[in-house]
PDB file with SEQRES, HELIX, SHEET and CRYST1 records, atoms N, CA, C and O in Angstrom:
SEQRES   1 A   74  MET VAL VAL ARG LYS ALA MET GLU VAL ILE ARG MET ALA          
SEQRES   2 A   74  TYR PHE ASN ILE CYS PRO ARG CYS HIS ALA THR LEU ASP          
SEQRES   3 A   74  PRO GLY GLU LYS CYS ASP CYS GLU GLU GLU GLU LYS GLN          
SEQRES   4 A   74  ARG GLU GLU PHE PHE MET ARG ASN ILE LYS GLU ILE PRO          
SEQRES   5 A   74  GLY THR GLY GLN LEU ALA LEU ARG LEU GLU ARG GLU GLY          
SEQRES   6 A   74  THR GLY TYR GLU GLU LYS THR VAL GLY                          
HELIX    1 AA1 CYS A   33  ASN A   47  1                                  15    
SHEET    1 AA1 2 VAL A   2  LYS A   5  0                                        
SHEET    2 AA1 2 GLU A   8  ARG A  11 -1                                        
SHEET    1 AA2 2 ASN A  16  ILE A  17  0                                        
SHEET    2 AA2 2 THR A  24  LEU A  25 -1                                        
SHEET    1 AA3 3 ILE A  48  GLU A  50  0                                        
SHEET    2 AA3 3 LEU A  57  ARG A  63 -1                                        
SHEET    3 AA3 3 GLY A  67  THR A  72 -1                                        
CRYST1    1.000    1.000    1.000  90.00  90.00  90.00 P 1           1          
ATOM      1  N   MET A   1      18.326  20.291 -26.776  1.00  0.00           N  
ATOM      2  CA  MET A   1      19.542  19.719 -27.309  1.00  0.00           C  
ATOM      3  C   MET A   1      19.216  19.173 -28.694  1.00  0.00           C  
ATOM      4  O   MET A   1      18.201  18.504 -28.886  1.00  0.00           O  
ATOM      5  N   VAL A   2      20.071  19.461 -29.640  1.00  0.00           N  
ATOM      6  CA  VAL A   2      19.873  18.992 -31.009  1.00  0.00           C  
ATOM      7  C   VAL A   2      21.060  18.126 -31.392  1.00  0.00           C  
ATOM      8  O   VAL A   2      22.210  18.511 -31.181  1.00  0.00           O  
ATOM      9  N   VAL A   3      20.789  16.971 -31.948  1.00  0.00           N  
ATOM     10  CA  VAL A   3      21.832  16.057 -32.403  1.00  0.00           C  
ATOM     11  C   VAL A   3      21.706  15.931 -33.912  1.00  0.00           C  
ATOM     12  O   VAL A   3      20.619  15.668 -34.427  1.00  0.00           O  
ATOM     13  N   ARG A   4      22.808  16.116 -34.621  1.00  0.00           N  
ATOM     14  CA  ARG A   4      22.788  15.973 -36.081  1.00  0.00           C  
ATOM     15  C   ARG A   4      23.330  14.594 -36.423  1.00  0.00           C  
ATOM     16  O   ARG A   4      24.429  14.218 -36.015  1.00  0.00           O  
ATOM     17  N   LYS A   5      22.535  13.850 -37.179  1.00  0.00           N  
ATOM     18  CA  LYS A   5      22.919  12.486 -37.528  1.00  0.00           C  
ATOM     19  C   LYS A   5      22.621  12.266 -38.996  1.00  0.00           C  
ATOM     20  O   LYS A   5      21.458  12.252 -39.398  1.00  0.00           O  
ATOM     21  N   ALA A   6      23.639  12.098 -39.788  1.00  0.00           N  
ATOM     22  CA  ALA A   6      23.503  11.788 -41.214  1.00  0.00           C  
ATOM     23  C   ALA A   6      22.476  12.682 -41.898  1.00  0.00           C  
ATOM     24  O   ALA A   6      21.531  12.199 -42.522  1.00  0.00           O  
ATOM     25  N   MET A   7      22.675  13.996 -41.772  1.00  0.00           N  
ATOM     26  CA  MET A   7      21.838  14.990 -42.441  1.00  0.00           C  
ATOM     27  C   MET A   7      20.415  15.071 -41.872  1.00  0.00           C  
ATOM     28  O   MET A   7      19.556  15.715 -42.474  1.00  0.00           O  
ATOM     29  N   GLU A   8      20.151  14.439 -40.739  1.00  0.00           N  
ATOM     30  CA  GLU A   8      18.844  14.543 -40.090  1.00  0.00           C  
ATOM     31  C   GLU A   8      19.008  15.389 -38.837  1.00  0.00           C  
ATOM     32  O   GLU A   8      20.077  15.408 -38.226  1.00  0.00           O  
ATOM     33  N   VAL A   9      17.980  16.067 -38.469  1.00  0.00           N  
ATOM     34  CA  VAL A   9      17.986  16.807 -37.215  1.00  0.00           C  
ATOM     35  C   VAL A   9      17.027  16.097 -36.273  1.00  0.00           C  
ATOM     36  O   VAL A   9      15.835  15.972 -36.554  1.00  0.00           O  
ATOM     37  N   ILE A  10      17.560  15.639 -35.160  1.00  0.00           N  
ATOM     38  CA  ILE A  10      16.750  14.925 -34.173  1.00  0.00           C  
ATOM     39  C   ILE A  10      16.698  15.783 -32.913  1.00  0.00           C  
ATOM     40  O   ILE A  10      17.737  16.154 -32.366  1.00  0.00           O  
ATOM     41  N   ARG A  11      15.529  16.086 -32.469  1.00  0.00           N  
ATOM     42  CA  ARG A  11      15.381  16.861 -31.234  1.00  0.00           C  
ATOM     43  C   ARG A  11      15.306  15.892 -30.062  1.00  0.00           C  
ATOM     44  O   ARG A  11      14.501  14.961 -30.056  1.00  0.00           O  
ATOM     45  N   MET A  12      16.155  16.128 -29.074  1.00  0.00           N  
ATOM     46  CA  MET A  12      16.193  15.271 -27.889  1.00  0.00           C  
ATOM     47  C   MET A  12      15.281  15.872 -26.819  1.00  0.00           C  
ATOM     48  O   MET A  12      15.221  17.090 -26.655  1.00  0.00           O  
ATOM     49  N   ALA A  13      14.586  15.021 -26.110  1.00  0.00           N  
ATOM     50  CA  ALA A  13      13.733  15.467 -25.013  1.00  0.00           C  
ATOM     51  C   ALA A  13      14.620  15.954 -23.866  1.00  0.00           C  
ATOM     52  O   ALA A  13      15.698  15.408 -23.630  1.00  0.00           O  
ATOM     53  N   TYR A  14      14.161  16.973 -23.166  1.00  0.00           N  
ATOM     54  CA  TYR A  14      14.912  17.514 -22.043  1.00  0.00           C  
ATOM     55  C   TYR A  14      14.270  17.012 -20.758  1.00  0.00           C  
ATOM     56  O   TYR A  14      13.064  17.159 -20.559  1.00  0.00           O  
ATOM     57  N   PHE A  15      15.064  16.432 -19.906  1.00  0.00           N  
ATOM     58  CA  PHE A  15      14.576  15.981 -18.611  1.00  0.00           C  
ATOM     59  C   PHE A  15      15.736  15.928 -17.635  1.00  0.00           C  
ATOM     60  O   PHE A  15      16.900  15.957 -18.033  1.00  0.00           O  
ATOM     61  N   ASN A  16      15.410  15.849 -16.359  1.00  0.00           N  
ATOM     62  CA  ASN A  16      16.407  15.714 -15.299  1.00  0.00           C  
ATOM     63  C   ASN A  16      16.309  14.319 -14.720  1.00  0.00           C  
ATOM     64  O   ASN A  16      15.284  13.651 -14.858  1.00  0.00           O  
ATOM     65  N   ILE A  17      17.374  13.879 -14.071  1.00  0.00           N  
ATOM     66  CA  ILE A  17      17.401  12.568 -13.427  1.00  0.00           C  
ATOM     67  C   ILE A  17      17.690  12.766 -11.948  1.00  0.00           C  
ATOM     68  O   ILE A  17      18.634  13.467 -11.584  1.00  0.00           O  
ATOM     69  N   CYS A  18      16.878  12.151 -11.094  1.00  0.00           N  
ATOM     70  CA  CYS A  18      17.084  12.229  -9.647  1.00  0.00           C  
ATOM     71  C   CYS A  18      18.371  11.473  -9.298  1.00  0.00           C  
ATOM     72  O   CYS A  18      18.532  10.322  -9.703  1.00  0.00           O  
ATOM     73  N   PRO A  19      19.284  12.099  -8.559  1.00  0.00           N  
ATOM     74  CA  PRO A  19      20.538  11.422  -8.209  1.00  0.00           C  
ATOM     75  C   PRO A  19      20.357  10.285  -7.205  1.00  0.00           C  
ATOM     76  O   PRO A  19      21.221   9.413  -7.103  1.00  0.00           O  
ATOM     77  N   ARG A  20      19.242  10.279  -6.458  1.00  0.00           N  
ATOM     78  CA  ARG A  20      19.006   9.227  -5.459  1.00  0.00           C  
ATOM     79  C   ARG A  20      18.350   7.995  -6.053  1.00  0.00           C  
ATOM     80  O   ARG A  20      18.846   6.881  -5.881  1.00  0.00           O  
ATOM     81  N   CYS A  21      17.214   8.189  -6.764  1.00  0.00           N  
ATOM     82  CA  CYS A  21      16.439   7.036  -7.239  1.00  0.00           C  
ATOM     83  C   CYS A  21      16.512   6.864  -8.759  1.00  0.00           C  
ATOM     84  O   CYS A  21      15.991   5.887  -9.297  1.00  0.00           O  
ATOM     85  N   HIS A  22      17.146   7.797  -9.441  1.00  0.00           N  
ATOM     86  CA  HIS A  22      17.336   7.755 -10.894  1.00  0.00           C  
ATOM     87  C   HIS A  22      16.030   7.861 -11.683  1.00  0.00           C  
ATOM     88  O   HIS A  22      15.956   7.401 -12.822  1.00  0.00           O  
ATOM     89  N   ALA A  23      15.006   8.459 -11.087  1.00  0.00           N  
ATOM     90  CA  ALA A  23      13.750   8.698 -11.799  1.00  0.00           C  
ATOM     91  C   ALA A  23      13.954   9.831 -12.805  1.00  0.00           C  
ATOM     92  O   ALA A  23      14.739  10.748 -12.563  1.00  0.00           O  
ATOM     93  N   THR A  24      13.253   9.764 -13.924  1.00  0.00           N  
ATOM     94  CA  THR A  24      13.308  10.855 -14.893  1.00  0.00           C  
ATOM     95  C   THR A  24      12.252  11.885 -14.516  1.00  0.00           C  
ATOM     96  O   THR A  24      11.090  11.551 -14.286  1.00  0.00           O  
ATOM     97  N   LEU A  25      12.674  13.137 -14.457  1.00  0.00           N  
ATOM     98  CA  LEU A  25      11.815  14.220 -13.993  1.00  0.00           C  
ATOM     99  C   LEU A  25      11.652  15.266 -15.086  1.00  0.00           C  
ATOM    100  O   LEU A  25      12.585  15.540 -15.842  1.00  0.00           O  
ATOM    101  N   ASP A  26      10.475  15.840 -15.161  1.00  0.00           N  
ATOM    102  CA  ASP A  26      10.230  16.942 -16.081  1.00  0.00           C  
ATOM    103  C   ASP A  26      11.033  18.157 -15.624  1.00  0.00           C  
ATOM    104  O   ASP A  26      11.409  18.238 -14.455  1.00  0.00           O  
ATOM    105  N   PRO A  27      11.300  19.098 -16.522  1.00  0.00           N  
ATOM    106  CA  PRO A  27      12.003  20.318 -16.112  1.00  0.00           C  
ATOM    107  C   PRO A  27      11.250  21.020 -14.985  1.00  0.00           C  
ATOM    108  O   PRO A  27      10.054  21.284 -15.106  1.00  0.00           O  
ATOM    109  N   GLY A  28      11.939  21.319 -13.904  1.00  0.00           N  
ATOM    110  CA  GLY A  28      11.328  21.987 -12.757  1.00  0.00           C  
ATOM    111  C   GLY A  28      10.635  21.058 -11.779  1.00  0.00           C  
ATOM    112  O   GLY A  28      10.256  21.498 -10.694  1.00  0.00           O  
ATOM    113  N   GLU A  29      10.456  19.793 -12.122  1.00  0.00           N  
ATOM    114  CA  GLU A  29       9.796  18.839 -11.228  1.00  0.00           C  
ATOM    115  C   GLU A  29      10.762  18.412 -10.129  1.00  0.00           C  
ATOM    116  O   GLU A  29      11.943  18.177 -10.387  1.00  0.00           O  
ATOM    117  N   LYS A  30      10.249  18.315  -8.895  1.00  0.00           N  
ATOM    118  CA  LYS A  30      11.062  17.894  -7.763  1.00  0.00           C  
ATOM    119  C   LYS A  30      10.703  16.454  -7.422  1.00  0.00           C  
ATOM    120  O   LYS A  30       9.524  16.118  -7.314  1.00  0.00           O  
ATOM    121  N   CYS A  31      11.701  15.607  -7.251  1.00  0.00           N  
ATOM    122  CA  CYS A  31      11.467  14.204  -6.916  1.00  0.00           C  
ATOM    123  C   CYS A  31      11.024  14.098  -5.460  1.00  0.00           C  
ATOM    124  O   CYS A  31      11.534  14.810  -4.596  1.00  0.00           O  
ATOM    125  N   ASP A  32      10.076  13.209  -5.196  1.00  0.00           N  
ATOM    126  CA  ASP A  32       9.580  13.034  -3.834  1.00  0.00           C  
ATOM    127  C   ASP A  32      10.060  11.726  -3.208  1.00  0.00           C  
ATOM    128  O   ASP A  32       9.451  11.239  -2.255  1.00  0.00           O  
ATOM    129  N   CYS A  33      11.147  11.151  -3.735  1.00  0.00           N  
ATOM    130  CA  CYS A  33      11.623   9.868  -3.214  1.00  0.00           C  
ATOM    131  C   CYS A  33      12.070   9.984  -1.756  1.00  0.00           C  
ATOM    132  O   CYS A  33      11.873   9.043  -0.987  1.00  0.00           O  
ATOM    133  N   GLU A  34      12.668  11.114  -1.353  1.00  0.00           N  
ATOM    134  CA  GLU A  34      13.100  11.287   0.033  1.00  0.00           C  
ATOM    135  C   GLU A  34      11.898  11.354   0.964  1.00  0.00           C  
ATOM    136  O   GLU A  34      11.921  10.770   2.048  1.00  0.00           O  
ATOM    137  N   GLU A  35      10.848  12.060   0.552  1.00  0.00           N  
ATOM    138  CA  GLU A  35       9.639  12.173   1.373  1.00  0.00           C  
ATOM    139  C   GLU A  35       8.945  10.820   1.499  1.00  0.00           C  
ATOM    140  O   GLU A  35       8.476  10.464   2.580  1.00  0.00           O  
ATOM    141  N   GLU A  36       8.874  10.060   0.397  1.00  0.00           N  
ATOM    142  CA  GLU A  36       8.259   8.730   0.442  1.00  0.00           C  
ATOM    143  C   GLU A  36       9.030   7.804   1.374  1.00  0.00           C  
ATOM    144  O   GLU A  36       8.428   7.036   2.125  1.00  0.00           O  
ATOM    145  N   GLU A  37      10.360   7.872   1.330  1.00  0.00           N  
ATOM    146  CA  GLU A  37      11.184   7.040   2.210  1.00  0.00           C  
ATOM    147  C   GLU A  37      10.950   7.415   3.673  1.00  0.00           C  
ATOM    148  O   GLU A  37      10.872   6.541   4.536  1.00  0.00           O  
ATOM    149  N   LYS A  38      10.840   8.712   3.949  1.00  0.00           N  
ATOM    150  CA  LYS A  38      10.586   9.185   5.316  1.00  0.00           C  
ATOM    151  C   LYS A  38       9.221   8.692   5.809  1.00  0.00           C  
ATOM    152  O   LYS A  38       9.104   8.240   6.948  1.00  0.00           O  
ATOM    153  N   GLN A  39       8.194   8.774   4.966  1.00  0.00           N  
ATOM    154  CA  GLN A  39       6.857   8.308   5.343  1.00  0.00           C  
ATOM    155  C   GLN A  39       6.839   6.806   5.592  1.00  0.00           C  
ATOM    156  O   GLN A  39       6.187   6.342   6.527  1.00  0.00           O  
ATOM    157  N   ARG A  40       7.550   6.041   4.762  1.00  0.00           N  
ATOM    158  CA  ARG A  40       7.626   4.587   4.924  1.00  0.00           C  
ATOM    159  C   ARG A  40       8.314   4.234   6.244  1.00  0.00           C  
ATOM    160  O   ARG A  40       7.864   3.337   6.957  1.00  0.00           O  
ATOM    161  N   GLU A  41       9.398   4.935   6.571  1.00  0.00           N  
ATOM    162  CA  GLU A  41      10.117   4.692   7.818  1.00  0.00           C  
ATOM    163  C   GLU A  41       9.242   5.022   9.028  1.00  0.00           C  
ATOM    164  O   GLU A  41       9.228   4.273  10.005  1.00  0.00           O  
ATOM    165  N   GLU A  42       8.515   6.136   8.969  1.00  0.00           N  
ATOM    166  CA  GLU A  42       7.620   6.516  10.062  1.00  0.00           C  
ATOM    167  C   GLU A  42       6.511   5.482  10.246  1.00  0.00           C  
ATOM    168  O   GLU A  42       6.148   5.159  11.377  1.00  0.00           O  
ATOM    169  N   PHE A  43       5.973   4.962   9.146  1.00  0.00           N  
ATOM    170  CA  PHE A  43       4.932   3.942   9.225  1.00  0.00           C  
ATOM    171  C   PHE A  43       5.436   2.714   9.974  1.00  0.00           C  
ATOM    172  O   PHE A  43       4.765   2.214  10.878  1.00  0.00           O  
ATOM    173  N   PHE A  44       6.621   2.227   9.597  1.00  0.00           N  
ATOM    174  CA  PHE A  44       7.158   1.035  10.243  1.00  0.00           C  
ATOM    175  C   PHE A  44       7.535   1.293  11.695  1.00  0.00           C  
ATOM    176  O   PHE A  44       7.395   0.402  12.533  1.00  0.00           O  
ATOM    177  N   MET A  45       8.008   2.491  12.008  1.00  0.00           N  
ATOM    178  CA  MET A  45       8.332   2.812  13.400  1.00  0.00           C  
ATOM    179  C   MET A  45       7.067   2.800  14.264  1.00  0.00           C  
ATOM    180  O   MET A  45       7.123   2.419  15.433  1.00  0.00           O  
ATOM    181  N   ARG A  46       5.933   3.212  13.700  1.00  0.00           N  
ATOM    182  CA  ARG A  46       4.667   3.221  14.442  1.00  0.00           C  
ATOM    183  C   ARG A  46       4.043   1.832  14.543  1.00  0.00           C  
ATOM    184  O   ARG A  46       3.384   1.533  15.538  1.00  0.00           O  
ATOM    185  N   ASN A  47       4.233   0.976  13.536  1.00  0.00           N  
ATOM    186  CA  ASN A  47       3.473  -0.265  13.440  1.00  0.00           C  
ATOM    187  C   ASN A  47       4.254  -1.549  13.690  1.00  0.00           C  
ATOM    188  O   ASN A  47       3.682  -2.635  13.594  1.00  0.00           O  
ATOM    189  N   ILE A  48       5.529  -1.459  14.004  1.00  0.00           N  
ATOM    190  CA  ILE A  48       6.327  -2.653  14.289  1.00  0.00           C  
ATOM    191  C   ILE A  48       7.068  -2.437  15.598  1.00  0.00           C  
ATOM    192  O   ILE A  48       7.611  -1.359  15.840  1.00  0.00           O  
ATOM    193  N   LYS A  49       7.090  -3.451  16.430  1.00  0.00           N  
ATOM    194  CA  LYS A  49       7.888  -3.372  17.655  1.00  0.00           C  
ATOM    195  C   LYS A  49       8.622  -4.689  17.848  1.00  0.00           C  
ATOM    196  O   LYS A  49       8.227  -5.727  17.317  1.00  0.00           O  
ATOM    197  N   GLU A  50       9.696  -4.624  18.619  1.00  0.00           N  
ATOM    198  CA  GLU A  50      10.486  -5.814  18.913  1.00  0.00           C  
ATOM    199  C   GLU A  50       9.984  -6.422  20.213  1.00  0.00           C  
ATOM    200  O   GLU A  50       9.779  -5.715  21.200  1.00  0.00           O  
ATOM    201  N   ILE A  51       9.786  -7.744  20.209  1.00  0.00           N  
ATOM    202  CA  ILE A  51       9.337  -8.444  21.410  1.00  0.00           C  
ATOM    203  C   ILE A  51      10.548  -8.648  22.315  1.00  0.00           C  
ATOM    204  O   ILE A  51      11.545  -9.236  21.895  1.00  0.00           O  
ATOM    205  N   PRO A  52      10.466  -8.164  23.560  1.00  0.00           N  
ATOM    206  CA  PRO A  52      11.601  -8.316  24.480  1.00  0.00           C  
ATOM    207  C   PRO A  52      11.944  -9.790  24.707  1.00  0.00           C  
ATOM    208  O   PRO A  52      11.052 -10.628  24.844  1.00  0.00           O  
ATOM    209  N   GLY A  53      13.209 -10.090  24.746  1.00  0.00           N  
ATOM    210  CA  GLY A  53      13.662 -11.451  25.021  1.00  0.00           C  
ATOM    211  C   GLY A  53      13.878 -12.298  23.791  1.00  0.00           C  
ATOM    212  O   GLY A  53      14.847 -13.056  23.731  1.00  0.00           O  
ATOM    213  N   THR A  54      12.991 -12.191  22.793  1.00  0.00           N  
ATOM    214  CA  THR A  54      13.122 -13.038  21.603  1.00  0.00           C  
ATOM    215  C   THR A  54      13.735 -12.298  20.427  1.00  0.00           C  
ATOM    216  O   THR A  54      14.349 -12.913  19.555  1.00  0.00           O  
ATOM    217  N   GLY A  55      13.574 -10.986  20.400  1.00  0.00           N  
ATOM    218  CA  GLY A  55      14.086 -10.205  19.282  1.00  0.00           C  
ATOM    219  C   GLY A  55      13.207 -10.272  18.049  1.00  0.00           C  
ATOM    220  O   GLY A  55      13.542  -9.693  17.016  1.00  0.00           O  
ATOM    221  N   GLN A  56      12.069 -10.981  18.146  1.00  0.00           N  
ATOM    222  CA  GLN A  56      11.155 -11.055  17.001  1.00  0.00           C  
ATOM    223  C   GLN A  56      10.437  -9.727  16.824  1.00  0.00           C  
ATOM    224  O   GLN A  56      10.306  -8.940  17.762  1.00  0.00           O  
ATOM    225  N   LEU A  57       9.977  -9.497  15.603  1.00  0.00           N  
ATOM    226  CA  LEU A  57       9.219  -8.290  15.313  1.00  0.00           C  
ATOM    227  C   LEU A  57       7.733  -8.594  15.375  1.00  0.00           C  
ATOM    228  O   LEU A  57       7.290  -9.655  14.935  1.00  0.00           O  
ATOM    229  N   ALA A  58       6.968  -7.664  15.919  1.00  0.00           N  
ATOM    230  CA  ALA A  58       5.517  -7.823  16.018  1.00  0.00           C  
ATOM    231  C   ALA A  58       4.848  -6.665  15.285  1.00  0.00           C  
ATOM    232  O   ALA A  58       5.236  -5.508  15.447  1.00  0.00           O  
ATOM    233  N   LEU A  59       3.836  -6.990  14.476  1.00  0.00           N  
ATOM    234  CA  LEU A  59       3.032  -5.967  13.812  1.00  0.00           C  
ATOM    235  C   LEU A  59       1.910  -5.546  14.735  1.00  0.00           C  
ATOM    236  O   LEU A  59       1.308  -6.375  15.418  1.00  0.00           O  
ATOM    237  N   ARG A  60       1.637  -4.276  14.751  1.00  0.00           N  
ATOM    238  CA  ARG A  60       0.490  -3.767  15.503  1.00  0.00           C  
ATOM    239  C   ARG A  60      -0.614  -3.514  14.484  1.00  0.00           C  
ATOM    240  O   ARG A  60      -0.569  -2.524  13.754  1.00  0.00           O  
ATOM    241  N   LEU A  61      -1.598  -4.396  14.432  1.00  0.00           N  
ATOM    242  CA  LEU A  61      -2.697  -4.268  13.483  1.00  0.00           C  
ATOM    243  C   LEU A  61      -3.906  -3.709  14.204  1.00  0.00           C  
ATOM    244  O   LEU A  61      -4.399  -4.303  15.163  1.00  0.00           O  
ATOM    245  N   GLU A  62      -4.380  -2.573  13.744  1.00  0.00           N  
ATOM    246  CA  GLU A  62      -5.505  -1.926  14.389  1.00  0.00           C  
ATOM    247  C   GLU A  62      -6.801  -2.614  13.977  1.00  0.00           C  
ATOM    248  O   GLU A  62      -7.048  -2.855  12.795  1.00  0.00           O  
ATOM    249  N   ARG A  63      -7.613  -2.921  14.965  1.00  0.00           N  
ATOM    250  CA  ARG A  63      -8.936  -3.500  14.716  1.00  0.00           C  
ATOM    251  C   ARG A  63      -9.981  -2.548  15.262  1.00  0.00           C  
ATOM    252  O   ARG A  63      -9.761  -1.874  16.268  1.00  0.00           O  
ATOM    253  N   GLU A  64     -11.106  -2.502  14.597  1.00  0.00           N  
ATOM    254  CA  GLU A  64     -12.172  -1.598  14.982  1.00  0.00           C  
ATOM    255  C   GLU A  64     -12.638  -1.860  16.410  1.00  0.00           C  
ATOM    256  O   GLU A  64     -13.087  -2.960  16.734  1.00  0.00           O  
ATOM    257  N   GLY A  65     -12.529  -0.846  17.255  1.00  0.00           N  
ATOM    258  CA  GLY A  65     -13.040  -0.947  18.614  1.00  0.00           C  
ATOM    259  C   GLY A  65     -12.161  -1.703  19.596  1.00  0.00           C  
ATOM    260  O   GLY A  65     -12.450  -1.686  20.793  1.00  0.00           O  
ATOM    261  N   THR A  66     -11.107  -2.361  19.149  1.00  0.00           N  
ATOM    262  CA  THR A  66     -10.299  -3.154  20.084  1.00  0.00           C  
ATOM    263  C   THR A  66      -8.881  -2.624  20.250  1.00  0.00           C  
ATOM    264  O   THR A  66      -8.091  -3.212  20.988  1.00  0.00           O  
ATOM    265  N   GLY A  67      -8.543  -1.527  19.580  1.00  0.00           N  
ATOM    266  CA  GLY A  67      -7.175  -1.021  19.683  1.00  0.00           C  
ATOM    267  C   GLY A  67      -6.244  -1.808  18.787  1.00  0.00           C  
ATOM    268  O   GLY A  67      -6.538  -2.018  17.610  1.00  0.00           O  
ATOM    269  N   TYR A  68      -5.120  -2.244  19.338  1.00  0.00           N  
ATOM    270  CA  TYR A  68      -4.131  -2.973  18.550  1.00  0.00           C  
ATOM    271  C   TYR A  68      -4.110  -4.440  18.925  1.00  0.00           C  
ATOM    272  O   TYR A  68      -4.244  -4.807  20.092  1.00  0.00           O  
ATOM    273  N   GLU A  69      -3.939  -5.265  17.910  1.00  0.00           N  
ATOM    274  CA  GLU A  69      -3.744  -6.698  18.110  1.00  0.00           C  
ATOM    275  C   GLU A  69      -2.344  -6.997  17.601  1.00  0.00           C  
ATOM    276  O   GLU A  69      -1.988  -6.588  16.496  1.00  0.00           O  
ATOM    277  N   GLU A  70      -1.546  -7.704  18.390  1.00  0.00           N  
ATOM    278  CA  GLU A  70      -0.173  -7.981  17.993  1.00  0.00           C  
ATOM    279  C   GLU A  70      -0.081  -9.313  17.274  1.00  0.00           C  
ATOM    280  O   GLU A  70      -0.649 -10.310  17.719  1.00  0.00           O  
ATOM    281  N   LYS A  71       0.635  -9.325  16.165  1.00  0.00           N  
ATOM    282  CA  LYS A  71       0.893 -10.539  15.395  1.00  0.00           C  
ATOM    283  C   LYS A  71       2.401 -10.660  15.245  1.00  0.00           C  
ATOM    284  O   LYS A  71       3.084  -9.661  15.018  1.00  0.00           O  
ATOM    285  N   THR A  72       2.926 -11.877  15.370  1.00  0.00           N  
ATOM    286  CA  THR A  72       4.356 -12.099  15.234  1.00  0.00           C  
ATOM    287  C   THR A  72       4.712 -12.319  13.771  1.00  0.00           C  
ATOM    288  O   THR A  72       4.022 -13.043  13.053  1.00  0.00           O  
ATOM    289  N   VAL A  73       5.790 -11.691  13.342  1.00  0.00           N  
ATOM    290  CA  VAL A  73       6.282 -11.835  11.976  1.00  0.00           C  
ATOM    291  C   VAL A  73       7.396 -12.855  11.964  1.00  0.00           C  
ATOM    292  O   VAL A  73       8.265 -12.856  12.836  1.00  0.00           O  
ATOM    293  N   GLY A  74       7.366 -13.718  10.978  1.00  0.00           N  
ATOM    294  CA  GLY A  74       8.468 -14.591  10.689  1.00  0.00           C  
ATOM    295  C   GLY A  74       8.639 -15.782  11.478  1.00  0.00           C  
ATOM    296  O   GLY A  74       9.577 -16.545  11.248  1.00  0.00           O  
TER     297      GLY A  74                                                      
END                                                                             
């Protein structure tokens, strides 16, 4: 794209914008925001559970040799 401004020629950079996260992408580059969101959701589904009765969330923190240790959040 070329813009003419007061007898000057300015060349504009060409890029695309992701409609979801509004990141600027190089021509032909595919945004990975959907994949990152999916991975983040899967991580939390694996590592957080709700404690029955209280509704609190518990983190499952893996410790070497002991499996999971539960910690209460909040």
